[in-house]
């Protein structure tokens, strides 16, 4: 049921630690990174974005995880910088360093 899938998503977020990949996507297609709301998405580990990710085919979709490193940021600019580094690291590894596809960051 829904509770079980949320638990699985939360466990995956903990194991990935920094970014939960919701759709693998295809190289060269836009990559979408979703940012949690003020609650930090702490109860669902990115699972709140699972439904929308299914509608963003064929894009790669990731949810940024509010982990202990994010919690330690003492300002919004510091958190943005941390998340920016995570997005760029994932984007570059996914594209083998080629910056050819669009990156979209979205949230609520």
Short mmCIF file of C-alpha atoms in Angstrom, two decimals:
data_model
loop_
_atom_site.label_atom_id
_atom_site.label_comp_id
_atom_site.label_asym_id
_atom_site.label_seq_id
_atom_site.Cartn_x
_atom_site.Cartn_y
_atom_site.Cartn_z
CA UNK A 1 0.00 0.00 0.00
CA UNK A 2 0.94 3.70 0.14
CA UNK A 3 2.60 3.36 3.55
CA UNK A 4 4.91 0.60 2.29
CA UNK A 5 6.02 2.57 -0.81
CA UNK A 6 6.71 5.67 1.32
CA UNK A 7 8.84 3.56 3.64
CA UNK A 8 10.78 2.13 0.69
CA UNK A 9 11.33 5.63 -0.72
CA UNK A 10 12.52 6.88 2.65
CA UNK A 11 14.97 3.96 2.95
CA UNK A 12 16.29 4.61 -0.57
CA UNK A 13 16.72 8.31 0.23
CA UNK A 14 18.75 7.40 3.31
CA UNK A 15 20.94 5.01 1.33
CA UNK A 16 21.49 7.51 -1.50
CA UNK A 17 21.88 10.15 1.20
CA UNK A 18 21.81 13.26 -0.96
CA UNK A 19 19.55 12.80 -3.99
CA UNK A 20 16.67 10.42 -4.60
CA UNK A 21 16.40 9.50 -8.30
CA UNK A 22 12.72 9.01 -9.10
CA UNK A 23 13.10 8.51 -12.88
CA UNK A 24 16.33 7.50 -14.58
CA UNK A 25 15.53 9.37 -17.79
CA UNK A 26 17.43 9.40 -21.06
CA UNK A 27 20.70 11.20 -21.86
CA UNK A 28 20.22 14.50 -23.69
CA UNK A 29 16.71 14.98 -22.26
CA UNK A 30 16.03 17.72 -19.66
CA UNK A 31 16.84 16.82 -16.08
CA UNK A 32 14.41 17.91 -13.38
CA UNK A 33 15.45 18.29 -9.75
CA UNK A 34 12.68 18.77 -7.21
CA UNK A 35 13.15 20.74 -3.99
CA UNK A 36 11.10 20.08 -0.85
CA UNK A 37 8.93 22.66 0.89
CA UNK A 38 9.60 24.26 4.26
CA UNK A 39 8.90 20.98 6.05
CA UNK A 40 12.04 19.52 4.45
CA UNK A 41 10.03 16.49 3.25
CA UNK A 42 11.40 14.75 6.34
CA UNK A 43 8.52 12.31 6.67
CA UNK A 44 8.55 10.90 3.16
CA UNK A 45 12.16 11.02 1.91
CA UNK A 46 11.21 12.49 -1.49
CA UNK A 47 8.17 10.26 -1.96
CA UNK A 48 5.89 13.31 -2.20
CA UNK A 49 7.32 13.84 -5.69
CA UNK A 50 6.89 10.24 -6.83
CA UNK A 51 3.50 10.89 -8.46
CA UNK A 52 4.63 13.90 -10.47
CA UNK A 53 7.82 12.11 -11.59
CA UNK A 54 5.71 9.54 -13.45
CA UNK A 55 4.24 12.38 -15.55
CA UNK A 56 7.63 13.85 -16.49
CA UNK A 57 8.68 11.06 -18.84
CA UNK A 58 11.22 10.92 -20.54
CA UNK A 59 13.06 13.37 -18.23
CA UNK A 60 15.46 12.35 -15.48
CA UNK A 61 13.80 13.33 -12.19
CA UNK A 62 15.53 13.62 -8.83
CA UNK A 63 14.40 14.87 -5.42
CA UNK A 64 16.90 16.70 -3.24
CA UNK A 65 17.08 15.13 0.22
CA UNK A 66 17.08 17.26 3.35
CA UNK A 67 19.74 15.35 5.26
CA UNK A 68 22.06 16.25 8.15
CA UNK A 69 24.38 18.17 5.82
CA UNK A 70 21.44 20.29 4.60
CA UNK A 71 20.22 20.76 8.16
CA UNK A 72 23.64 22.16 9.12
CA UNK A 73 23.33 25.01 6.58
CA UNK A 74 22.84 28.24 8.49
CA UNK A 75 21.23 30.25 5.68
CA UNK A 76 19.14 29.88 2.55
CA UNK A 77 22.12 30.81 0.32
CA UNK A 78 24.21 28.09 2.00
CA UNK A 79 21.46 25.51 1.41
CA UNK A 80 21.13 26.65 -2.22
CA UNK A 81 24.87 26.27 -2.70
CA UNK A 82 24.81 22.75 -1.25
CA UNK A 83 21.87 21.70 -3.43
CA UNK A 84 23.47 23.31 -6.48
CA UNK A 85 26.58 21.17 -5.98
CA UNK A 86 24.43 18.02 -5.70
CA UNK A 87 22.50 18.85 -8.87
CA UNK A 88 25.66 19.57 -10.84
CA UNK A 89 27.41 16.43 -9.59
CA UNK A 90 24.44 14.25 -10.60
CA UNK A 91 23.97 16.04 -13.91
CA UNK A 92 27.63 15.71 -14.88
CA UNK A 93 27.83 12.04 -13.90
CA UNK A 94 24.63 11.30 -15.81
CA UNK A 95 25.87 13.06 -18.95
CA UNK A 96 29.52 12.03 -18.58
CA UNK A 97 30.52 15.66 -18.07
CA UNK A 98 28.75 17.04 -21.15
CA UNK A 99 26.54 20.03 -20.30
CA UNK A 100 24.16 19.60 -23.22
CA UNK A 101 20.77 19.05 -21.63
CA UNK A 102 18.55 21.52 -19.81
CA UNK A 103 18.49 21.44 -15.99
CA UNK A 104 15.24 22.45 -14.30
CA UNK A 105 14.92 22.98 -10.55
CA UNK A 106 11.37 23.09 -9.24
CA UNK A 107 9.61 22.90 -5.90
CA UNK A 108 6.82 24.17 -3.75
#
